[in-house]
C-alpha cells in the first residue's frame, strides 16, 4: 500500500508520505545547520507526519472520516527514543499543527496518557508501534541522535527559544514541501546578501549625498564621524551592541554600513532592520531603496523585503501581481538578504507558539539585527525580551544592535536577565566616547518651565505657535491635539497639519510627505502631533513645543528641531498643559513622565542637559527602580510565570507589544477606496489578501462597550471560510466622523477611544 501525505494537486497527483517526510527532513536539517541542530531537525522532519501512516488518516484524505490527530504519534515517538531528553523534537512535532504547547514534565506526562489531542481521535486504532513499522517498511529510517538543542541549564527564556528555532526549521520545511507539491514547482531560493557589493553601493551613495548636503559643516562632519565609527566597529566579533548617537547624526544609513561590514567580516547571512512605528517605516525603506538603487529594480524588490502591515501599499507601487506574490512568499520566512520589519512582527514572533509567525525564526541565526529607536520597547517586556535576544546572539550567532539617541540603561537589568538566560545583557557601544558626538551636536536651546509654573491653556499655546512660520507641537493625548487644533484652525487652516493614530496610516503618510515638502520649500507649516512623530520621523522645524512627558520623549522631539543645524540654535519650549481628566495615555507613560519631573525637581534646569547620555542613564535607572522591573517576581498568571513553566501558548498570549484590546476599523479616509474594499469584503469575506490591502485605511479602536452609540456605526466583517463575524474587524459607516484634519473622531457621546 502507498501511504499518502497530501491529496491530489492540480496535475492530479497525490504526494506519497515517504517522499514528504524525506524532503521535509532534508530541508529542516539544512535550515537548522547554521545553529548546529541539523541532526535533530532531520529527526523532527521524519517524525512530524508519522501519524499519517494510520488508517484513519488515510481515510480522512479520502473524505471518509474527520477529526484525526496525526501529530501526537510522532511527538510520542520522539519522547520514546530517550525518555524526556528530546523534548524540543517532541514539542516541534506536536506543535506543527496545533502550536507549541508546554515543556514541563507534567504536561508531557499528560501527553503520554491522552495519546492524542482532546476532542480528536488517534490516526490509528492499533498500537503506535504499527506506525513506525509502516514507516520502516516505506524505506525510512531514523538516524542516531546523540544530543539535543534543548537545555534547561541555559535559562527558561533561552530554552524556549531553542525549541522555537527547531520548530521554525521544521514548519518552514513542511510548508515549503507542501507548497511544492500543490503548486507543482519548487520555490526559488532567496538572493544572497553579498555584503561587500552592497557596502560598496552604500558608500558610493553616501559620498554623493555628502556632496549634495546643505546641512551645516558641523552636522556633516558629525555624520561622517559616526559612519566611520560604524565601519570600524564592523570588524568586532558578533554579539550584543548599542549604537548611541544624537538625532540627525545619520544613524539610519550608518547602522546599515555597520551591518554590511560586519556581515562581510564574519560571513553573516542577512540584515534585519526593526522599526517601532509604521509612521517611519516608509521613510526608512525609501532611504535604503535609494542607497541600493544600482542593484536594479528587478533585483531590489527581491533583495529588500518589507514585512509589515503596509508592505506593498506604498504610493506608486504598481508592480505586477507576480511580483506581489513573490514578496508575499518571501515574507513568510524572511528568505531575503535585507528585511525591514516592525517590533511587533519580530518580537512577537520570538515569543509566538504558532507555525506561521515562528516560521521565519531560523533565518535569524547568523544575521545582523538592527533595532532602531529601541527606547520604545515596553518596560514590562524588557527583561524577557533582552533574555531572548541574548540567547539569539550567544547560541545562534546573531549580532544584535540597539540604536537610539536616548539609550536605555538595559545593562542595569543584567542580573534579572541572567535568571532567564545565563548569558545576560552586557552590550558593547559602537561609538567611541572620544568622539564626543553629543557635545558636538548641540543645536537646540531648551526652555524649561519654572518649577512652580502654572499650567498653560491651549489658547495660550496656540497663540505662541501661531507666531512662528514653521513650528511643531507635540502633546501626550489625542484630545489635547484636537483641543489645540480647534484653537488654531480658524486663523491657520491652510498651514495646519496633524499626526496621530486617530488617522489611518495612508492619511499619516500623506501628511508627513506634505509637511516635509513645505519645510524644504520654506512654506508656512504648523504641525500638531501626538508622540508618534518623535521616534525617527525625519522633519526639521526651527521651533518646537512639547507638553511635559517622559525624558526620552523630550529628547527625541528635540531631534525634530534644527536637525540640520541651519540655525545657530533651534528653540524647544517645554510646558505643563492644562488638564481635565487623565493627563497621559497609559499608566507606564505617566510613571515615566513623573520620574522625569522628579529628576527635574532634583537637578533643576541647569542639570537637565538633553544631550548628556549620563542624564538618560540616571533617568532609566530611576525609572527601573520606580517600576520595580528588575525585582519583579513571577506570578503564575503573568508572562514571567508562564516563562518559568515554559507554557508556550500562554507566553504567546501574554507577550504583546500593543495591547490586543483594540479592533481594526476600516475608515472612509478615501471614499472610493473605502467603497471598493467594503464591497469586496461583503461579497467575499475576510481574507489575508483583503487585510493587507485594507491596513493602510484602518484605525485601531479600543473595543466599544455594547451600550456605546458608536456600535451603531460599526458593521462587522465576516470571515471568508466560515461566514462567522470576525471579532476584530469592522467597517465604519459614518463618513462624517472621519475628519480631514483630525482623522476618526467618534460622536460626542461615545466613550470609544482610539488605540
XYZ file of C-alpha atoms in Angstrom:
755
model
C 0.000 0.000 0.000
C 1.211 3.515 -0.854
C 0.628 5.787 2.128
C -0.152 9.384 1.194
C 0.786 12.693 2.815
C -1.399 15.001 0.734
C -4.299 14.776 -1.666
C -4.072 15.336 -5.406
C -2.509 18.528 -6.735
C -3.588 20.422 -9.854
C -1.924 17.785 -12.018
C -3.976 15.060 -10.344
C -1.074 13.525 -8.395
C -1.224 12.786 -4.660
C 2.009 13.044 -2.645
C 3.474 9.842 -1.185
C 4.080 10.136 2.546
C 7.629 8.768 2.361
C 8.565 11.462 -0.151
C 7.111 14.242 2.020
C 8.866 13.007 5.168
C 12.195 12.614 3.376
C 12.117 16.062 1.715
C 10.880 17.813 4.861
C 13.641 16.166 6.893
C 16.363 17.276 4.487
C 15.054 20.841 4.298
C 14.684 21.076 8.078
C 18.240 19.808 8.550
C 19.529 22.406 6.094
C 17.648 25.196 7.882
C 18.956 24.118 11.312
C 22.551 23.548 10.180
C 23.656 27.185 10.836
C 22.964 26.674 14.545
C 24.179 23.085 14.864
C 20.807 21.353 15.133
C 20.697 19.642 11.727
C 20.535 16.102 13.136
C 17.650 16.877 15.472
C 15.784 18.805 12.776
C 16.162 15.831 10.427
C 14.580 13.540 13.021
C 11.770 16.060 13.580
C 11.150 16.171 9.838
C 10.974 12.389 9.601
C 8.624 12.083 12.576
C 6.358 15.100 12.091
C 3.751 13.292 9.961
C 4.397 9.712 11.033
C 0.808 9.624 12.295
C -0.314 9.791 8.671
C 0.614 6.095 8.394
C -2.556 5.423 10.385
C -5.582 4.004 8.586
C -7.823 6.735 9.999
C -5.714 9.493 8.478
C -5.624 7.756 5.103
C -9.429 7.542 5.325
C -9.526 11.276 6.146
C -7.664 12.020 2.898
C -10.427 10.126 1.094
C -13.028 12.237 2.914
C -14.385 9.289 4.885
C -13.605 10.471 8.443
C -12.831 13.743 10.205
C -11.155 14.900 13.406
C -7.953 12.861 13.177
C -4.818 13.756 15.168
C -1.778 12.880 13.044
C 0.845 14.852 15.029
C 0.858 13.373 18.536
C 2.146 9.972 17.397
C 5.380 11.493 16.099
C 5.824 13.537 19.275
C 5.450 10.424 21.428
C 7.882 8.550 19.188
C 10.460 11.280 19.835
C 9.924 11.015 23.595
C 10.062 7.202 23.415
C 13.576 7.325 21.989
C 15.384 8.742 25.026
C 12.674 9.275 27.633
C 12.384 13.064 28.091
C 15.725 14.038 26.537
C 14.330 15.078 23.154
C 11.692 17.459 24.420
C 12.360 20.022 21.676
C 11.811 17.439 18.935
C 8.602 16.228 20.547
C 7.222 19.730 21.059
C 8.085 20.762 17.486
C 6.396 17.680 16.028
C 3.336 18.037 18.270
C 3.103 21.765 17.546
C 3.374 21.816 13.770
C -0.438 21.883 13.530
C -1.700 22.917 16.973
C 1.143 25.207 18.049
C 3.843 24.683 20.667
C 2.342 23.615 23.983
C 4.205 23.169 27.292
C 7.657 21.791 28.102
C 7.065 20.882 31.755
C 7.393 17.175 32.582
C 3.862 17.114 33.980
C 2.430 18.394 30.691
C 4.466 15.854 28.731
C 3.191 13.131 31.047
C -0.377 14.115 30.183
C 0.547 13.740 26.507
C 1.556 10.118 27.143
C -1.717 9.474 28.963
C -4.016 11.040 26.351
C -2.213 9.728 23.249
C -3.881 12.447 21.141
C -5.251 15.991 21.302
C -8.555 16.452 23.181
C -11.647 16.107 21.016
C -9.831 14.201 18.262
C -9.134 10.536 17.584
C -5.711 8.928 17.077
C -4.696 8.276 13.489
C -4.631 4.522 14.087
C -6.852 2.183 16.064
C -3.922 -0.139 16.688
C -0.742 0.305 18.738
C 1.559 3.198 17.858
C 4.333 0.740 17.057
C 2.452 -0.153 13.859
C 3.009 3.374 12.564
C 6.782 3.079 12.931
C 6.682 -0.375 11.327
C 4.967 1.116 8.269
C 7.461 3.998 8.377
C 10.351 1.489 8.209
C 8.645 -0.592 5.536
C 8.341 2.592 3.456
C 12.147 2.742 3.249
C 12.645 5.325 6.002
C 14.978 5.117 8.963
C 15.582 7.321 11.987
C 19.251 8.284 12.276
C 21.009 8.096 15.647
C 20.701 11.278 17.675
C 23.404 11.931 20.238
C 22.457 15.379 21.508
C 19.633 17.897 21.637
C 19.412 21.646 21.163
C 17.217 21.900 24.276
C 18.954 22.763 27.539
C 17.163 23.796 30.693
C 20.515 24.947 32.078
C 20.606 27.964 29.734
C 17.607 29.628 31.414
C 13.866 29.430 30.814
C 13.623 32.061 28.057
C 16.726 30.630 26.391
C 15.324 27.093 26.457
C 12.044 28.245 24.939
C 13.892 29.986 22.109
C 15.822 26.757 21.462
C 12.524 24.939 20.968
C 11.137 27.685 18.728
C 14.219 27.660 16.495
C 13.944 23.904 15.926
C 10.187 24.305 15.428
C 10.867 27.071 12.891
C 13.165 24.866 10.815
C 10.568 22.090 10.830
C 7.484 24.135 9.941
C 9.252 26.122 7.205
C 10.424 22.859 5.654
C 6.924 21.379 5.947
C 5.289 24.458 4.395
C 7.793 24.592 1.532
C 7.429 20.944 0.557
C 3.643 21.106 0.824
C 3.667 24.257 -1.320
C 5.926 22.498 -3.862
C 3.503 19.586 -4.108
C 0.362 21.649 -4.634
C 1.922 24.311 -6.885
C 3.902 21.816 -8.935
C 7.091 23.858 -8.726
C 9.884 24.484 -6.272
C 10.172 27.958 -4.809
C 13.181 29.933 -5.998
C 15.608 30.467 -3.095
C 16.243 33.963 -1.786
C 19.126 36.075 -3.025
C 22.451 36.067 -1.142
C 23.374 39.143 0.902
C 26.650 39.841 -0.955
C 27.599 42.377 1.739
C 30.774 43.562 0.018
C 28.876 44.675 -3.077
C 26.027 46.207 -1.064
C 28.512 48.109 1.103
C 30.280 49.421 -1.985
C 26.967 50.757 -3.335
C 26.086 52.243 0.049
C 29.412 54.047 0.413
C 29.163 55.473 -3.106
C 25.650 56.689 -2.296
C 26.834 58.285 0.948
C 29.608 60.108 -0.884
C 27.082 61.519 -3.356
C 24.745 62.577 -0.559
C 27.593 64.238 1.332
C 28.494 66.264 -1.757
C 24.865 67.419 -2.137
C 24.209 68.017 1.581
C 23.125 71.520 2.600
C 23.375 70.887 6.350
C 25.822 72.904 8.427
C 29.501 71.790 8.190
C 29.451 70.698 11.833
C 26.490 68.412 11.148
C 28.139 66.970 8.032
C 31.313 66.184 9.993
C 29.277 64.622 12.788
C 27.588 62.286 10.302
C 30.912 61.385 8.685
C 32.443 60.546 12.068
C 29.506 58.331 13.006
C 29.757 56.482 9.690
C 33.478 55.816 10.164
C 32.894 54.627 13.730
C 30.257 52.175 12.499
C 32.505 50.873 9.728
C 35.387 50.401 12.168
C 33.160 48.569 14.652
C 32.004 46.209 11.920
C 35.203 44.201 12.377
C 34.401 43.402 16.025
C 33.253 39.851 16.882
C 29.497 39.162 16.667
C 27.462 39.796 19.804
C 25.434 42.488 21.553
C 25.951 46.166 20.690
C 24.499 49.588 21.358
C 24.706 52.459 18.889
C 24.156 55.702 20.782
C 24.270 58.854 18.680
C 22.406 62.180 18.548
C 19.260 62.597 16.490
C 20.079 63.780 12.986
C 23.519 62.113 13.027
C 22.658 59.715 10.203
C 22.028 56.524 12.184
C 19.717 55.014 9.542
C 22.480 54.554 6.958
C 25.408 54.301 9.372
C 23.917 51.312 11.163
C 23.336 49.639 7.786
C 27.007 50.283 6.977
C 27.967 48.601 10.259
C 25.734 45.629 9.458
C 27.141 45.113 5.956
C 30.767 45.462 7.092
C 30.072 43.109 9.998
C 28.366 40.554 7.732
C 31.269 40.680 5.281
C 33.820 40.167 8.069
C 32.021 37.249 9.709
C 30.057 35.569 6.921
C 26.644 36.523 8.299
C 23.614 35.784 6.143
C 21.188 38.693 6.279
C 20.376 42.059 7.828
C 17.072 42.632 9.624
C 16.077 46.217 10.454
C 13.431 46.507 13.172
C 11.420 49.730 13.452
C 8.849 50.578 16.141
C 6.307 52.627 14.193
C 4.651 52.370 10.798
C 4.926 56.163 10.572
C 8.673 55.868 9.931
C 8.880 52.588 8.065
C 8.128 54.106 4.651
C 10.821 56.726 5.229
C 13.428 54.095 6.187
C 12.621 51.843 3.245
C 12.816 54.796 0.842
C 16.273 55.669 2.206
C 17.511 52.087 1.726
C 15.984 51.720 -1.724
C 17.685 54.921 -2.844
C 21.019 53.796 -1.386
C 20.891 50.418 -3.166
C 19.158 51.589 -6.351
C 22.039 50.451 -8.566
C 21.082 46.852 -7.860
C 18.267 47.459 -10.347
C 14.541 47.366 -9.661
C 14.097 43.681 -10.524
C 16.826 42.630 -8.092
C 15.999 45.211 -5.448
C 12.433 44.079 -4.939
C 13.757 40.585 -4.055
C 16.757 41.932 -2.128
C 14.913 44.340 0.196
C 11.878 42.747 1.805
C 9.295 44.730 3.753
C 7.310 42.673 6.241
C 4.755 44.860 7.971
C 1.090 45.702 7.585
C 1.679 48.376 4.909
C 4.137 46.384 2.790
C 3.492 46.712 -0.925
C 0.943 49.509 -0.449
C 3.246 52.482 -0.914
C 2.158 55.272 -3.204
C 3.230 54.460 -6.738
C 3.723 50.759 -6.016
C 2.239 49.380 -9.219
C 4.358 46.301 -9.815
C 2.915 43.176 -11.357
C 0.846 40.669 -9.388
C 3.594 38.042 -9.771
C 5.993 40.399 -8.005
C 3.480 40.886 -5.194
C 3.162 37.102 -4.872
C 6.948 36.803 -4.676
C 7.139 39.388 -1.895
C 4.328 37.646 -0.022
C 6.120 34.299 -0.223
C 9.435 35.812 0.882
C 7.715 37.494 3.822
C 6.502 34.142 5.121
C 10.017 33.019 6.048
C 12.235 36.095 5.541
C 14.269 34.391 2.837
C 15.751 37.715 1.703
C 19.086 39.475 2.311
C 17.694 42.720 3.781
C 14.448 42.687 5.765
C 12.689 45.769 7.143
C 10.069 44.929 9.721
C 8.405 46.171 12.910
C 8.874 45.484 16.617
C 5.506 43.750 16.584
C 6.465 41.389 13.753
C 9.895 40.409 15.071
C 9.481 40.403 18.837
C 6.050 38.797 18.951
C 7.374 36.099 16.587
C 10.223 35.404 19.034
C 7.589 34.649 21.699
C 4.984 33.009 19.450
C 3.806 29.404 19.547
C 2.081 29.068 16.153
C 3.748 27.896 12.976
C 3.237 30.970 10.779
C 4.906 33.595 12.997
C 7.626 31.124 14.068
C 8.380 30.021 10.511
C 10.855 32.840 9.883
C 12.866 32.484 13.091
C 15.525 30.052 11.842
C 16.602 32.693 9.335
C 17.618 34.980 12.223
C 20.550 32.701 13.022
C 23.836 34.273 11.902
C 22.103 37.533 10.967
C 22.625 41.162 11.963
C 19.503 42.522 13.669
C 19.276 46.306 13.969
C 16.708 47.721 16.403
C 16.031 51.384 15.657
C 14.607 53.699 18.341
C 14.931 50.944 20.929
C 13.712 53.217 23.735
C 10.174 52.378 22.561
C 10.397 48.800 23.897
C 7.689 48.482 26.584
C 9.285 48.349 30.020
C 7.017 45.474 31.120
C 8.580 43.295 28.385
C 12.195 44.402 28.787
C 13.673 41.520 30.813
C 12.219 38.578 28.802
C 12.988 40.398 25.540
C 16.612 41.025 26.486
C 16.987 37.419 27.642
C 15.675 36.035 24.355
C 17.809 38.374 22.235
C 20.853 37.491 24.341
C 20.264 33.805 23.586
C 19.829 34.616 19.900
C 23.301 36.161 19.916
C 25.052 33.657 22.186
C 23.636 30.388 20.791
C 22.628 31.332 17.249
C 25.464 33.609 16.151
C 23.303 36.682 15.595
C 24.517 40.209 16.211
C 22.020 42.498 17.953
C 22.324 46.300 17.740
C 20.218 48.693 19.839
C 20.252 52.102 18.143
C 18.868 55.339 19.595
C 19.771 58.811 20.769
C 18.312 58.014 24.197
C 19.863 54.662 25.086
C 18.021 52.868 27.906
C 20.171 51.560 30.767
C 19.352 47.950 29.925
C 22.728 46.795 31.270
C 21.299 47.733 34.668
C 18.894 44.791 34.222
C 21.684 42.258 33.602
C 21.107 40.342 36.840
C 17.385 39.972 36.137
C 18.109 38.914 32.554
C 20.525 36.198 33.733
C 17.669 34.495 35.569
C 16.075 33.793 32.172
C 19.231 33.475 30.043
C 22.625 32.827 31.609
C 24.493 34.991 29.071
C 22.814 38.143 30.460
C 22.863 41.598 28.872
C 26.185 43.449 28.601
C 26.374 45.064 25.140
C 29.342 46.909 23.680
C 28.965 50.525 22.495
C 29.824 51.056 18.821
C 30.595 54.784 19.068
C 33.871 55.637 20.864
C 33.400 58.061 23.751
C 36.327 60.080 22.391
C 34.156 61.309 19.503
C 32.023 63.372 21.937
C 29.142 63.284 19.453
C 26.558 64.666 21.851
C 28.699 67.627 22.908
C 29.209 68.478 19.237
C 25.516 68.068 18.395
C 24.118 70.925 20.470
C 21.660 72.531 18.076
C 18.755 73.346 20.390
C 18.166 75.646 23.345
C 15.665 74.101 25.752
C 13.342 76.475 27.599
C 12.213 74.609 30.705
C 9.168 75.709 32.712
C 9.704 77.192 36.140
C 9.348 74.601 38.885
C 6.203 76.276 40.178
C 4.938 77.431 36.764
C 1.178 77.427 36.240
C -0.376 75.161 33.625
C -0.702 76.718 30.169
C -4.078 76.821 28.407
C -4.423 75.508 24.860
C -5.400 79.008 23.767
C -2.069 80.318 25.086
C -0.137 77.525 23.370
C -1.971 78.274 20.108
C -1.081 81.967 20.298
C 2.614 81.171 20.762
C 2.606 78.587 17.966
C 0.871 80.910 15.522
C 3.657 83.483 15.844
C 6.051 81.087 14.089
C 6.049 80.464 10.359
C 7.050 76.840 10.917
C 6.525 75.084 14.250
C 5.819 71.667 15.725
C 3.874 70.988 18.919
C 3.860 67.510 20.465
C 1.243 66.627 23.078
C 0.515 63.493 25.082
C -3.135 62.773 24.264
C -5.271 62.879 21.117
C -7.888 65.012 22.859
C -5.119 67.512 23.665
C -4.159 67.591 19.987
C -7.791 68.102 18.971
C -8.238 70.915 21.509
C -5.149 72.673 20.174
C -6.262 72.162 16.566
C -9.621 73.739 17.413
C -7.804 76.803 18.775
C -5.530 77.085 15.727
C -7.871 76.181 12.865
C -9.869 79.441 12.481
C -6.810 81.539 11.559
C -4.274 78.938 10.412
C -6.277 76.352 8.487
C -4.254 76.491 5.271
C -0.944 75.774 7.030
C -2.207 73.482 9.812
C -1.452 69.744 9.934
C -1.915 66.937 12.409
C -0.447 63.493 13.132
C -1.847 60.864 15.487
C -3.092 57.295 15.442
C -6.658 58.571 15.054
C -5.602 58.875 11.407
C -5.177 55.804 9.232
C -1.621 55.037 8.000
C -2.306 56.269 4.452
C -3.513 59.603 5.872
C -0.470 59.939 8.151
C 1.918 59.174 5.306
C 0.288 61.824 3.111
C 0.645 64.396 5.902
C 4.320 63.557 6.503
C 5.058 63.951 2.782
C 3.343 67.354 2.611
C 4.985 68.597 5.820
C 8.428 67.628 4.524
C 7.725 69.361 1.230
C 6.703 72.574 2.994
C 9.714 72.533 5.299
C 12.076 72.086 2.353
C 10.325 74.826 0.367
C 10.295 77.197 3.395
C 6.498 77.405 3.239
C 4.336 78.050 6.339
C 3.640 74.893 8.322
C 2.225 74.220 11.791
C 2.162 70.562 12.847
C 0.297 69.363 15.940
C 1.162 65.778 16.796
C 1.000 63.153 19.474
C 4.269 61.410 20.362
C 4.101 59.293 17.186
C 6.254 61.960 15.459
C 9.118 61.661 17.926
C 10.906 58.451 17.031
C 12.551 58.571 13.638
C 10.272 60.882 11.637
C 12.785 62.954 9.704
C 11.449 66.509 9.975
C 13.338 69.709 10.810
C 11.426 72.559 12.495
C 13.047 75.766 13.785
C 10.631 75.942 16.738
C 9.213 73.026 18.738
C 6.816 72.931 21.697
C 6.475 69.819 23.869
C 3.979 69.079 26.634
C 5.727 67.586 29.660
C 6.318 63.861 29.237
C 8.915 61.097 29.640
C 12.531 62.245 29.333
C 13.202 60.167 26.221
C 10.193 61.835 24.562
C 11.537 65.298 25.376
C 14.947 64.378 23.971
C 13.503 62.740 20.868
C 11.355 65.746 19.999
C 14.450 67.942 20.361
C 15.782 65.902 17.447
C 12.996 67.315 15.231
C 14.299 70.836 15.949
C 17.143 72.436 13.935
C 18.012 68.914 12.806
C 20.369 70.041 10.048
C 21.977 72.841 12.055
C 20.842 75.617 9.708
C 20.366 77.971 12.670
C 22.770 78.671 15.489
C 20.233 77.193 17.918
C 16.683 75.974 17.492
C 14.107 76.511 20.212
C 12.386 73.780 22.250
C 9.806 75.007 24.776
C 8.575 72.513 27.362
C 5.271 73.346 29.063
C 2.747 71.935 31.520
C -0.641 71.844 29.758
C -3.964 72.489 31.421
C -5.618 69.263 32.475
C -9.119 67.919 32.548
C -9.218 64.208 33.179
C -6.433 61.726 32.513
C -3.193 63.562 31.592
C -1.272 60.684 29.971
C -2.200 57.795 27.658
C -1.106 54.897 29.922
C -0.021 54.258 33.470
C 3.505 53.373 32.337
C 3.738 56.606 30.326
C 2.551 58.632 33.321
C 5.074 56.905 35.567
C 7.882 57.792 33.136
C 6.710 61.426 32.968
C 6.640 61.642 36.757
C 10.157 60.193 37.008
C 11.320 62.875 34.556
C 9.633 65.511 36.717
C 11.308 64.160 39.860
C 14.667 64.311 38.085
C 13.945 67.911 37.040
C 12.938 68.910 40.563
C 16.142 67.375 41.898
C 18.540 68.776 39.298
C 16.896 71.985 38.153
C 17.013 73.293 34.581
C 20.811 73.580 34.658
C 21.094 69.834 35.337
C 18.729 68.776 32.529
C 21.065 68.591 29.545
C 19.159 66.522 26.974
C 22.412 65.997 25.037
C 24.073 64.274 28.004
C 23.856 60.437 27.830
C 24.543 60.294 31.576
C 21.264 62.126 32.226
C 19.394 59.422 30.342
C 21.185 56.629 32.206
C 20.214 58.252 35.509
C 16.624 58.618 34.285
C 16.332 54.978 33.223
C 17.880 53.697 36.448
C 15.360 55.747 38.427
C 12.540 54.523 36.180
C 13.525 50.849 36.550
C 13.711 51.251 40.332
C 10.329 53.007 40.463
C 8.675 50.412 38.223
C 10.382 47.500 40.013
C 11.482 45.994 36.687
C 14.485 44.059 37.997
C 12.718 42.943 41.198
C 9.527 41.745 39.528
C 8.716 38.194 40.631
C 6.922 35.575 38.603
C 3.190 35.239 39.093
C 1.563 32.081 37.760
C -0.778 34.122 35.549
C 1.697 36.647 34.121
C 4.338 36.492 31.413
C 7.209 35.662 33.775
C 5.156 32.936 35.423
C 4.421 31.280 32.089
C 8.094 31.554 31.113
C 9.017 29.667 34.282
C 6.543 26.872 33.460
C 7.524 27.056 29.761
C 3.921 27.284 28.622
C 4.354 28.378 25.005
C 0.702 29.171 24.296
C 0.311 31.312 27.433
C 3.597 33.138 26.780
C 2.443 33.953 23.241
C -0.836 35.274 24.635
C 0.818 37.465 27.294
C 3.678 38.852 25.190
C 2.189 41.656 23.121
C 3.840 44.927 22.092
C 0.470 46.603 21.572
C -2.380 45.519 23.873
C -4.840 43.381 21.944
C -7.945 45.120 23.299
C -8.120 47.126 20.072
C -10.142 46.223 16.986
C -9.414 47.184 13.381
C -11.821 49.633 11.778
C -11.782 50.387 8.046
C -12.402 54.140 7.797
C -13.645 56.309 4.880
C -10.444 58.366 4.509
C -10.602 57.939 0.719
C -14.278 57.326 -0.126
C -13.617 55.396 -3.339
C -11.053 53.093 -1.715
C -13.426 52.545 1.215
C -16.323 51.717 -1.101
C -14.239 49.224 -3.103
C -12.813 47.474 -0.029
C -16.196 47.378 1.705
C -17.859 45.786 -1.333
C -15.077 43.214 -1.646
C -15.246 42.073 1.971
C -19.049 41.962 1.930
C -19.008 39.776 -1.172
C -16.007 37.541 -0.437
C -15.473 37.739 3.306
C -12.313 38.476 5.271
C -9.162 37.107 3.616
C -5.457 37.635 4.226
C -5.151 39.482 0.905
C -8.016 41.833 1.820
C -6.461 42.576 5.217
C -3.174 43.503 3.531
C -4.931 45.957 1.194
C -7.171 47.344 3.949
C -4.418 48.049 6.505
C -3.467 51.497 5.122
C -7.068 52.655 5.614
C -7.542 51.214 9.097
C -7.634 52.811 12.543
C -7.239 50.837 15.759
C -10.121 51.433 18.182
C -10.429 50.021 21.684
C -13.390 47.686 21.607
C -16.519 49.774 22.391
C -18.946 48.666 25.068
C -22.247 47.136 23.995
C -24.129 50.297 25.007
C -21.728 52.683 23.253
C -23.516 54.670 20.490
C -20.535 54.153 18.183
C -21.535 50.496 17.798
C -24.376 51.669 15.588
C -21.794 52.885 13.068
C -19.726 49.670 13.032
C -20.526 46.904 10.561
C -18.950 43.537 11.471
C -16.910 41.789 8.799
C -17.411 38.074 8.144
C -14.589 35.560 7.774
C -14.441 34.131 4.248
C -14.392 30.432 5.080
C -16.901 30.319 7.935
C -19.060 33.412 7.311
C -18.908 33.986 11.078
C -18.371 37.582 12.183
C -14.713 38.400 12.795
C -14.063 39.584 16.335
C -11.566 42.289 15.418
C -12.567 43.756 12.018
C -15.296 46.323 11.324
C -16.350 48.880 8.715
C -17.029 52.443 9.941
C -20.198 53.501 8.170
C -20.452 57.220 9.006
C -18.178 59.233 6.652
C -18.765 62.489 8.566
C -16.927 61.050 11.565
C -13.643 60.868 9.626
C -12.314 64.413 9.814
C -9.879 65.561 7.068
C -7.584 67.080 9.722
C -8.155 65.029 12.881
C -8.909 61.587 11.498
C -11.521 59.395 13.157
C -13.440 61.422 15.739
C -16.313 59.325 17.138
C -19.559 61.052 18.097
C -19.511 63.291 21.154
C -21.491 60.993 23.467
C -19.308 57.985 22.673
C -16.747 56.671 25.147
C -14.769 54.978 22.356
C -11.016 55.529 22.496
C -8.636 55.345 19.557
C -5.805 52.898 20.212
